[in-house]
XYZ file of C-alpha atoms in Angstrom:
664
model
C 0.000 0.000 0.000
C 1.386 3.384 -1.016
C 2.855 5.407 1.851
C 2.902 2.488 4.290
C 5.908 0.493 5.457
C 5.543 -3.178 4.403
C 1.746 -3.004 4.665
C -0.400 -5.002 2.247
C -4.102 -5.645 1.634
C -5.879 -8.784 0.513
C -9.352 -8.843 -1.097
C -11.720 -11.351 0.521
C -15.005 -10.840 -1.365
C -16.607 -7.815 0.324
C -13.912 -7.691 3.011
C -10.309 -6.541 3.107
C -7.456 -7.969 5.165
C -4.543 -5.671 6.036
C -1.294 -7.361 7.019
C 2.348 -6.532 7.680
C 5.262 -8.490 6.200
C 8.648 -8.633 7.936
C 11.143 -10.016 5.413
C 13.938 -10.271 7.976
C 12.077 -12.525 10.423
C 9.890 -14.069 7.690
C 6.689 -13.360 9.606
C 3.280 -12.092 8.542
C 1.199 -10.127 11.071
C -2.536 -9.792 10.497
C -3.671 -6.326 11.579
C -7.220 -5.760 10.314
C -10.088 -7.644 8.694
C -13.093 -5.435 7.969
C -15.713 -4.669 5.355
C -14.335 -2.633 2.486
C -16.607 0.276 3.414
C -14.989 0.557 6.889
C -11.471 -0.763 6.564
C -9.864 2.365 5.092
C -11.228 4.611 7.829
C -9.901 2.274 10.510
C -6.576 2.067 8.724
C -6.284 5.818 8.296
C -5.814 5.509 4.535
C -7.252 7.870 1.929
C -8.246 5.683 -1.094
C -8.768 8.738 -3.297
C -5.213 10.004 -2.728
C -3.834 6.492 -2.098
C -1.863 7.618 0.951
C -2.160 7.766 4.763
C -4.482 10.426 6.200
C -3.476 13.316 8.417
C -4.711 11.345 11.437
C -1.905 8.811 11.034
C 0.755 11.433 10.351
C -0.260 13.310 13.511
C -0.067 10.177 15.682
C 3.498 9.600 16.922
C 2.742 5.938 17.736
C 1.410 5.287 14.226
C 4.320 6.916 12.401
C 6.389 3.728 12.605
C 3.913 2.220 10.091
C 4.832 4.824 7.481
C 7.456 4.467 4.765
C 9.064 7.728 5.801
C 8.985 9.962 8.854
C 6.979 13.161 8.107
C 8.711 16.518 8.317
C 7.976 18.905 11.185
C 5.847 21.017 8.833
C 3.797 17.996 7.692
C 3.344 16.845 11.293
C 2.208 20.312 12.457
C -0.282 20.625 9.596
C -1.681 17.130 10.190
C -1.917 17.757 13.938
C -3.868 20.981 13.362
C -6.316 19.163 11.086
C -7.022 16.475 13.691
C -7.383 18.728 16.757
C -11.171 18.907 16.485
C -11.677 15.183 15.948
C -13.432 13.488 18.863
C -12.784 9.751 19.281
C -16.176 8.047 19.308
C -15.304 5.562 22.021
C -14.117 8.008 24.707
C -16.897 10.589 24.997
C -17.394 12.482 28.254
C -20.748 10.837 29.049
C -19.416 7.344 28.386
C -21.888 5.514 30.620
C -25.111 7.083 29.390
C -24.075 7.588 25.751
C -26.451 5.873 23.310
C -25.165 3.027 21.195
C -23.997 4.086 17.716
C -26.560 1.704 16.201
C -29.391 -0.400 17.584
C -29.052 -4.145 17.760
C -31.055 -6.284 15.348
C -31.033 -9.931 14.322
C -29.013 -9.235 11.202
C -26.158 -7.645 13.167
C -26.228 -10.366 15.839
C -26.240 -13.059 13.143
C -23.137 -11.542 11.561
C -21.381 -11.691 14.944
C -22.483 -15.302 15.639
C -24.174 -14.326 18.903
C -25.976 -17.360 20.426
C -29.772 -17.082 20.584
C -29.905 -17.227 24.402
C -27.946 -13.946 24.666
C -29.878 -11.968 22.053
C -32.829 -10.638 24.040
C -30.647 -8.896 26.662
C -28.720 -7.261 23.812
C -31.865 -6.185 21.964
C -32.952 -4.405 25.159
C -29.719 -2.368 25.383
C -29.924 1.318 24.459
C -26.812 2.776 26.167
C -23.212 1.748 26.686
C -23.732 1.157 30.406
C -26.682 -1.144 29.691
C -24.460 -3.045 27.263
C -21.710 -3.471 29.887
C -24.114 -4.860 32.490
C -26.383 -6.924 30.218
C -24.937 -10.200 31.532
C -23.382 -11.747 28.423
C -19.904 -13.375 28.600
C -16.927 -11.028 28.331
C -15.651 -12.565 25.098
C -18.975 -11.914 23.344
C -19.172 -8.435 24.833
C -15.693 -7.551 23.588
C -16.579 -8.832 20.114
C -19.685 -6.601 20.101
C -17.772 -3.562 21.392
C -15.121 -4.016 18.694
C -17.916 -4.198 16.108
C -19.609 -1.008 17.355
C -16.368 0.903 17.970
C -13.687 -0.867 15.875
C -10.096 -0.233 17.026
C -7.994 1.873 14.681
C -4.778 0.685 13.111
C -2.574 2.622 15.562
C -4.204 0.770 18.477
C -3.901 -2.605 16.750
C -0.279 -2.069 15.743
C 0.726 -1.292 19.343
C -1.144 -4.220 20.883
C 0.849 -7.308 21.950
C 1.222 -9.800 19.092
C 0.680 -13.526 19.484
C 2.151 -16.394 17.557
C -0.045 -18.682 15.436
C 2.123 -21.568 14.379
C -0.140 -23.170 11.781
C -3.157 -22.785 9.512
C -5.043 -25.062 11.920
C -4.368 -22.640 14.768
C -5.694 -19.750 12.676
C -8.836 -21.764 11.898
C -9.334 -22.537 15.617
C -9.011 -18.844 16.455
C -11.367 -17.748 13.677
C -13.906 -20.439 14.594
C -13.930 -19.451 18.265
C -12.754 -22.842 19.559
C -9.530 -21.357 20.910
C -9.137 -17.930 22.564
C -6.436 -15.468 21.521
C -4.963 -15.598 25.041
C -4.091 -19.267 24.526
C -1.369 -18.323 22.019
C 2.038 -17.287 23.283
C 3.207 -13.707 22.807
C 5.692 -13.225 19.966
C 9.238 -12.826 21.237
C 11.263 -9.726 20.401
C 14.860 -9.550 19.181
C 16.209 -9.484 22.778
C 14.270 -12.588 23.834
C 14.603 -14.780 20.728
C 18.342 -15.584 21.018
C 17.815 -17.143 24.437
C 14.706 -19.118 23.435
C 16.326 -20.298 20.197
C 19.200 -21.899 22.105
C 16.680 -24.461 23.327
C 16.036 -25.573 19.753
C 19.492 -27.171 19.690
C 21.201 -30.026 21.542
C 23.759 -27.615 22.971
C 21.827 -25.569 25.544
C 24.847 -24.828 27.783
C 23.227 -23.570 30.972
C 22.464 -22.882 33.716
C 20.545 -19.706 32.877
C 19.448 -16.787 35.035
C 16.948 -14.270 33.639
C 16.180 -10.970 35.354
C 13.303 -8.727 34.331
C 10.701 -6.372 35.762
C 6.891 -6.638 35.639
C 5.576 -7.440 32.165
C 9.026 -8.134 30.695
C 8.010 -11.544 29.351
C 10.097 -13.770 31.651
C 7.339 -16.365 32.026
C 6.551 -16.266 28.300
C 10.188 -16.971 27.451
C 10.187 -19.897 29.902
C 7.281 -21.488 28.000
C 8.938 -20.854 24.623
C 12.131 -22.514 25.893
C 10.201 -25.551 27.158
C 8.308 -25.945 23.887
C 11.518 -25.563 21.854
C 13.125 -28.311 23.913
C 10.175 -30.638 23.340
C 9.862 -30.011 19.605
C 13.615 -30.363 19.036
C 13.714 -33.634 20.984
C 10.691 -34.984 19.139
C 12.076 -34.023 15.703
C 15.045 -36.360 16.058
C 12.880 -39.501 15.662
C 15.023 -41.589 18.001
C 12.464 -44.050 19.303
C 14.938 -45.693 21.683
C 15.348 -42.479 23.687
C 12.980 -42.058 26.580
C 10.777 -38.914 26.579
C 12.138 -35.766 28.192
C 11.031 -34.957 31.723
C 10.763 -31.241 32.470
C 9.839 -29.484 35.715
C 8.432 -25.951 35.896
C 7.871 -24.655 39.413
C 7.045 -21.291 40.970
C 5.602 -19.754 44.142
C 2.593 -18.213 42.381
C -0.518 -20.413 42.132
C -2.092 -18.315 39.379
C 1.070 -18.636 37.285
C 0.989 -22.420 37.735
C -2.591 -22.587 36.416
C -1.912 -20.290 33.452
C 1.232 -22.215 32.461
C -0.574 -25.548 32.639
C -3.266 -24.242 30.305
C -0.796 -22.782 27.803
C 1.344 -25.913 27.654
C -1.813 -27.928 27.022
C -2.839 -25.629 24.174
C 0.608 -25.668 22.578
C 1.423 -29.348 22.730
C -1.686 -31.251 23.738
C -1.796 -34.137 26.162
C 1.350 -35.730 24.751
C 3.526 -32.809 25.818
C 1.529 -32.132 28.963
C 2.621 -35.506 30.337
C 6.269 -34.632 29.761
C 6.064 -31.293 31.574
C 5.229 -31.182 35.274
C 4.036 -27.721 36.299
C 3.618 -27.493 40.042
C 3.653 -25.028 42.943
C 6.856 -25.343 44.968
C 4.961 -26.370 48.145
C 3.216 -29.166 46.223
C 6.610 -30.224 44.867
C 7.890 -30.618 48.424
C 4.968 -32.926 49.278
C 5.942 -35.252 46.439
C 9.526 -35.623 47.639
C 9.121 -36.031 51.392
C 10.186 -39.426 52.723
C 7.333 -41.889 53.170
C 7.988 -41.945 56.925
C 7.477 -38.179 57.295
C 4.525 -37.456 59.594
C 5.187 -33.934 60.890
C 2.538 -31.339 60.069
C 3.775 -27.916 58.846
C 2.769 -24.870 60.844
C 2.897 -21.219 59.736
C 2.992 -17.988 61.717
C -0.200 -15.997 62.219
C -0.920 -13.624 65.057
C -4.446 -15.091 65.131
C -3.325 -18.728 65.378
C -3.303 -19.746 69.074
C -1.388 -22.978 68.390
C 1.737 -21.332 66.976
C 1.557 -18.441 69.457
C 1.452 -20.831 72.425
C 4.440 -22.767 71.090
C 6.450 -19.584 70.617
C 5.499 -18.288 74.083
C 6.543 -21.559 75.710
C 9.909 -21.517 73.925
C 10.518 -17.884 74.969
C 9.653 -18.660 78.637
C 12.023 -21.638 78.660
C 14.833 -19.471 77.259
C 14.142 -16.720 79.822
C 14.218 -19.268 82.654
C 17.512 -20.765 81.467
C 19.186 -17.395 80.922
C 18.028 -14.205 82.652
C 19.853 -12.133 80.018
C 17.732 -13.559 77.189
C 16.890 -10.335 75.273
C 13.615 -11.336 73.601
C 10.029 -11.443 74.907
C 6.414 -11.945 73.814
C 6.619 -8.935 71.504
C 9.272 -10.678 69.421
C 7.334 -13.817 68.470
C 6.840 -12.944 64.794
C 10.447 -11.798 64.421
C 11.826 -14.967 66.020
C 9.663 -17.254 63.908
C 10.701 -15.546 60.664
C 14.362 -15.555 61.720
C 14.478 -19.283 62.488
C 12.220 -20.446 59.657
C 13.144 -18.162 56.739
C 16.733 -17.285 57.560
C 18.203 -20.157 59.605
C 16.119 -22.988 58.177
C 15.649 -21.412 54.755
C 19.418 -21.104 54.269
C 20.376 -24.491 55.783
C 22.383 -22.922 58.606
C 23.593 -25.900 60.634
C 25.265 -24.470 63.749
C 25.594 -21.363 65.906
C 29.006 -20.442 64.519
C 27.765 -20.444 60.923
C 24.755 -18.340 61.970
C 26.980 -15.837 63.813
C 28.863 -14.998 60.610
C 25.972 -15.280 58.139
C 25.058 -12.135 56.136
C 21.378 -11.378 56.939
C 20.446 -9.732 53.623
C 17.048 -8.036 53.705
C 16.323 -8.800 57.373
C 15.366 -5.503 58.979
C 16.496 -5.946 62.598
C 20.243 -5.790 63.135
C 21.645 -8.492 65.427
C 25.009 -8.563 67.179
C 26.958 -11.740 67.888
C 25.527 -12.064 71.419
C 21.924 -11.625 70.182
C 22.500 -14.270 67.541
C 23.690 -16.650 70.245
C 20.352 -16.195 72.039
C 18.393 -16.649 68.793
C 20.196 -19.954 68.229
C 19.327 -21.071 71.769
C 15.707 -20.219 71.073
C 15.841 -22.252 67.821
C 17.084 -25.324 69.667
C 14.271 -25.044 72.236
C 11.612 -24.254 69.633
C 12.526 -27.327 67.559
C 11.902 -29.533 70.603
C 8.549 -27.827 71.222
C 7.504 -28.455 67.621
C 8.584 -32.099 67.645
C 6.638 -32.756 70.858
C 3.455 -31.689 69.026
C 4.324 -33.571 65.816
C 4.814 -30.247 64.002
C 7.501 -28.678 61.829
C 8.322 -25.366 60.174
C 8.101 -24.933 56.417
C 11.896 -24.895 56.074
C 12.229 -28.138 58.078
C 9.860 -29.708 55.568
C 11.999 -28.434 52.703
C 15.106 -29.858 54.415
C 13.502 -33.311 54.634
C 12.464 -33.166 50.974
C 15.937 -31.964 49.953
C 17.577 -34.876 51.740
C 15.168 -37.338 50.108
C 15.303 -35.858 46.590
C 16.884 -37.655 43.645
C 17.510 -36.496 40.065
C 14.439 -37.381 37.999
C 14.131 -34.432 35.572
C 16.162 -33.603 32.483
C 15.468 -29.862 32.813
C 14.239 -27.696 35.689
C 12.692 -24.226 35.200
C 12.121 -22.027 38.287
C 9.956 -18.974 37.645
C 9.631 -15.994 40.059
C 12.455 -17.366 42.210
C 12.649 -14.230 44.376
C 9.856 -15.587 46.617
C 11.284 -19.106 46.972
C 13.530 -19.935 49.941
C 17.144 -20.890 49.113
C 16.627 -24.375 50.557
C 13.698 -24.888 48.151
C 15.852 -23.751 45.224
C 18.501 -26.275 46.249
C 15.898 -29.017 46.368
C 14.901 -28.139 42.792
C 18.554 -28.266 41.712
C 18.911 -31.717 43.235
C 15.976 -32.963 41.138
C 17.737 -32.328 37.814
C 20.074 -34.936 36.312
C 22.468 -32.303 34.929
C 23.084 -29.169 36.991
C 23.623 -27.188 33.782
C 20.019 -27.793 32.680
C 18.525 -25.224 35.048
C 16.665 -22.022 34.121
C 15.812 -19.413 36.786
C 13.858 -16.142 36.487
C 13.427 -13.531 39.212
C 12.945 -9.855 40.025
C 14.218 -8.642 43.396
C 11.820 -5.681 43.249
C 8.799 -7.995 43.305
C 9.881 -9.998 46.349
C 6.946 -9.831 48.770
C 7.406 -13.050 50.758
C 11.152 -13.717 50.954
C 13.013 -10.652 52.260
C 16.373 -12.366 52.071
C 16.493 -12.986 48.335
C 20.036 -12.563 47.007
C 21.185 -12.898 43.397
C 24.684 -13.558 44.718
C 23.559 -16.681 46.588
C 21.520 -17.946 43.652
C 24.522 -17.509 41.385
C 26.766 -19.339 43.857
C 24.325 -22.277 43.998
C 24.050 -22.446 40.216
C 27.674 -21.643 39.320
C 26.219 -19.755 36.360
C 29.545 -18.183 35.207
C 28.143 -15.235 33.333
C 25.102 -16.874 31.752
C 22.610 -14.247 32.854
C 20.212 -12.218 30.740
C 18.243 -9.062 31.545
C 14.925 -8.307 29.845
C 14.298 -4.572 29.901
C 11.139 -4.168 27.844
C 7.721 -4.097 29.454
C 5.019 -5.580 27.204
C 2.136 -5.583 29.670
C 1.812 -2.269 31.476
C 1.693 1.134 29.801
C 4.578 3.556 30.112
C 2.309 6.064 31.869
C 1.450 3.626 34.666
C 5.041 2.495 35.244
C 6.363 6.069 35.205
C 3.809 6.969 37.883
C 4.469 4.038 40.242
C 8.259 3.712 39.914
C 8.944 6.036 42.845
C 7.059 3.713 45.260
C 10.323 1.775 45.625
C 12.526 4.841 46.157
C 13.143 4.026 49.839
C 13.945 0.349 49.236
C 17.647 -0.142 49.960
C 17.645 -3.469 48.106
C 16.229 -1.996 44.882
C 17.376 -3.549 41.615
C 17.702 -0.651 39.161
C 18.457 -3.017 36.268
C 14.909 -4.384 36.209
C 13.166 -1.161 37.274
C 14.441 0.974 34.379
C 12.466 -0.691 31.608
C 11.602 0.362 28.073
C 7.849 0.441 27.501
C 6.106 -0.895 24.434
C 2.570 0.286 25.298
C 1.262 3.805 25.834
C -2.054 4.849 27.322
C -3.888 7.099 29.741
C -2.294 8.532 32.888
C -3.319 6.574 36.012
C -5.926 8.111 38.313
C -5.417 9.077 41.962
C -8.279 9.865 44.322
C -8.345 10.951 47.968
C -11.680 10.262 49.596
C -13.376 8.943 52.728
C -13.973 5.241 53.329
C -17.690 5.879 52.862
C -17.131 7.421 49.416
C -14.585 4.834 48.253
C -17.220 2.497 46.806
C -18.916 5.435 45.051
C -15.652 6.229 43.243
C -15.364 2.593 42.173
C -18.996 2.440 40.976
C -18.320 5.236 38.503
C -14.661 4.661 37.590
C -14.783 0.921 36.842
C -17.593 0.964 34.208
C -16.144 4.004 32.466
C -12.666 2.474 32.292
C -13.980 -0.878 31.050
C -15.992 0.756 28.293
C -13.125 2.965 27.186
C -10.817 -0.057 27.044
C -13.468 -2.150 25.188
C -13.471 -4.995 27.726
C -16.048 -6.680 29.955
C -16.615 -6.896 33.708
C -14.320 -9.892 34.100
C -11.354 -7.754 33.048
C -11.377 -5.574 36.178
C -9.951 -6.207 39.642
C -10.058 -4.318 42.927
C -7.000 -4.986 45.102
C -7.198 -4.489 48.879
C -4.837 -4.705 51.887
C -6.673 -7.543 53.689
C -9.335 -10.210 53.151
C -11.694 -8.315 55.481
C -11.319 -5.202 53.311
C -12.092 -7.332 50.244
C -15.367 -8.477 51.793
C -16.328 -4.876 52.594
C -15.657 -3.672 49.039
C -17.444 -6.609 47.387
C -20.519 -6.010 49.558
C -20.536 -2.267 48.790
C -20.517 -2.625 44.994
C -23.890 -2.920 43.208
C -25.109 -6.442 42.433
C -24.843 -5.783 38.689
C -21.051 -5.644 39.109
C -21.159 -9.318 40.191
C -18.226 -8.557 42.511
C -16.771 -11.472 44.480
C -14.178 -11.332 47.258
C -11.635 -14.073 46.499
C -9.143 -15.520 48.963
C -5.755 -16.584 47.517
C -6.728 -20.245 47.180
C -10.092 -19.285 45.642
C -8.977 -16.918 42.858
C -11.139 -17.673 39.809
C -9.930 -15.924 36.678
C -12.991 -17.133 34.744
C -15.446 -15.323 37.044
C -17.765 -13.086 34.984
C -17.636 -10.086 37.253
C -15.342 -7.841 39.279
C -12.609 -9.773 41.070
C -11.858 -8.414 44.544
C -8.711 -9.812 46.163
C -5.778 -8.863 48.336
C -2.695 -7.255 46.866
C -0.727 -10.379 47.828
C -3.180 -12.682 46.030
C -2.818 -10.670 42.809
C 0.892 -11.593 42.518
C 1.474 -13.076 39.069
C -1.888 -11.904 37.684
C -2.732 -9.100 35.272
C -5.912 -7.203 34.443
C -6.667 -4.468 31.896
C -8.384 -2.389 34.599
C -7.196 -2.293 38.239
C -8.216 -0.253 41.280
C -5.951 -0.360 44.349
C -7.820 0.721 47.491
C -7.384 0.956 51.268
C -4.359 3.274 51.281
C -4.885 4.505 54.837
C -2.358 5.165 57.587
C -1.941 2.152 59.930
C -3.895 -0.049 57.521
C -1.562 0.010 54.491
C 1.047 -0.249 55.811
C -0.309 -1.805 58.971
C 1.326 -1.670 62.365
C 3.240 -4.775 63.378
C 1.666 -6.241 66.494
C 5.007 -6.645 68.218
C 8.699 -6.126 67.694
C 11.080 -3.218 67.254
C 11.142 -0.135 65.038
C 13.448 -2.089 62.717
C 10.787 -4.804 62.413
C 8.247 -2.130 61.505
C 10.619 -0.704 58.913
C 11.201 -4.127 57.347
C 7.437 -4.797 57.322
C 6.875 -1.427 55.632
C 9.427 -2.229 52.922
C 7.730 -5.557 52.196
C 4.374 -3.818 51.961
C 5.835 -1.111 49.711
C 6.913 -3.838 47.308
C 3.462 -5.388 47.649
C 1.857 -2.026 46.769
C 4.197 -1.701 43.782
C 3.342 -5.230 42.610
C -0.393 -4.474 43.014
C -0.178 -1.323 40.888
C 1.878 -3.109 38.235
C -0.940 -5.675 37.778
C -2.740 -2.977 35.760
C -2.215 -3.314 32.027
C -4.044 -0.220 30.731
C -5.996 1.563 33.467
C -5.036 2.133 37.114
C -6.833 3.881 39.966
C -5.253 4.342 43.411
C -7.587 5.427 46.221
C -6.119 7.002 49.356
C -7.852 8.005 52.560
C -8.466 11.759 52.616
C -8.073 12.328 56.371
C -5.370 9.709 57.051
C -3.525 9.031 53.784
C -1.002 6.224 53.681
C 2.663 7.267 53.829
C 3.063 5.193 50.653
C 1.315 8.019 48.791
C 3.845 10.644 49.881
C 5.947 12.024 47.058
C 3.574 11.090 44.254
C 4.435 13.315 41.307
C 1.152 14.925 40.262
C 2.514 15.372 36.741
C 2.247 11.593 36.339
C -1.229 11.246 37.864
C -4.695 12.408 36.946
C -6.013 13.685 40.296
C -9.736 13.007 40.593
C -11.937 15.387 42.533
C -15.373 14.050 41.618
C -16.297 11.661 38.857
């Protein structure tokens, strides 16, 4: 097409397909299929002049589609011509705006809308009625795209997915396979690493660092599939099938990876790839004689609190100088479970010299001696009740583990204890066949994560890669939330300073009362969903605690179909607003996200016991949690702070990066 860079059109009866050809990578990208009467307007092409319109020239994002960059004079003229254009999908009265055309059977037939969903659609007169009419999100998005088709500049900047065959294209077109089931296309920085796994000479181990949305998990799946296809292509029937392990600490990531592997390779490959949460992996490798029940710390759990209190009293009785008391229960449990047990520290001398990376409270040699005494007493208390800590369970599994996998992939390793990583390494037949991804800035469970220790365990010798492009979250959102981590002394600048592929609206910031918080959400969520052309299931509200989730879900109107979901109950298929804690959202992503509950002493919350250093360490963890929550947003983000008692996490927000809401 004249004026366009490697853009072509294909006549399909009354329709036109517009596609891009990349000769270098030998790929074809389908951009638009539309009726010939609409396609040129969406493309921004003037058929009469056979060249791009002023709209495309004036759009900086769209200029990369042009054969040449317009001069400053051409850009200024085109920009002036487009100033008065109003995009039809983002009008001021988005909720009450009438539909551009009424529904009828002919239109619904053309969109293949099932008969049982037609009457609700025929009753719709406004955009808000369409959003809440109760049809599945996928059908709703198809209808929205038909009423307000995306323009070429939006399509060209959307993430691209890889269709490996004509059959896959037919499945997509026929509706039997969703677009999300296809892996994202890798860029030129990711392909070299993934392509190594197409050969017999992988030469690991590999460590991959990358921030939110950088495609770490996508590359892991590409590497696994390349391994499987390469192995299968050799037609050596005497070789046994590969055995591959993929493990992570994020349950939602486990479920998504299982689904994608199934789509890509079917049941045959699914049996060769075990995708499992690290805690479930431990269960599988405990000795058959293991009977101890794991126990976790909670201030509301009387069983663990009684055990800790007993151990502290015994230590105080034995040694009057014992420096810890009831207020230190949480600190002591985390120290002995995460640090001592999690790092396989075997004696007091080793503990005395161990570098306590990321642990807030500073301990001298004498204090460490008392902590070790407490650990010895606490272990006896646990054994007497047939209990164990999580790290003791890992230690038993590590001791019992044997190499059974050809390759081991560990995703989001920053939240996995070192002892668990070592167990995974012991499960692989060749220590070089290990692939680890992590981002220190997203560590919300394991404060002591250290790249240095991971590298020592793996002996990686320079085989590390950094992904610095964000494909998920818009530049505007990441620019606004980056400063949240400014006070984190363990910040990893390499993964925080990303390049951004997507652009969008500035995130919104609102200060209001708790009573008005739900009112803000009632108005902001529908408007954002409509403007982003997605359904109710594409929005999430993230809260500090489960109790806060329940309050928000109850306050939203029934038509929102909002459900408060605990971590083990997260249902990504729910056709309504998903309300969950910020912790539970780890590893997930949503086009539209509201982060609420930013109130002093609630986010961050006060530690129930311990020192000022413990409070500081808790605050840093929660800062990272807040950052992770905000980075779950792909295209729209709202942060709601308390007007009378705003969270200290909101201090220093640069108003140039935020759209401050007064009233919606």
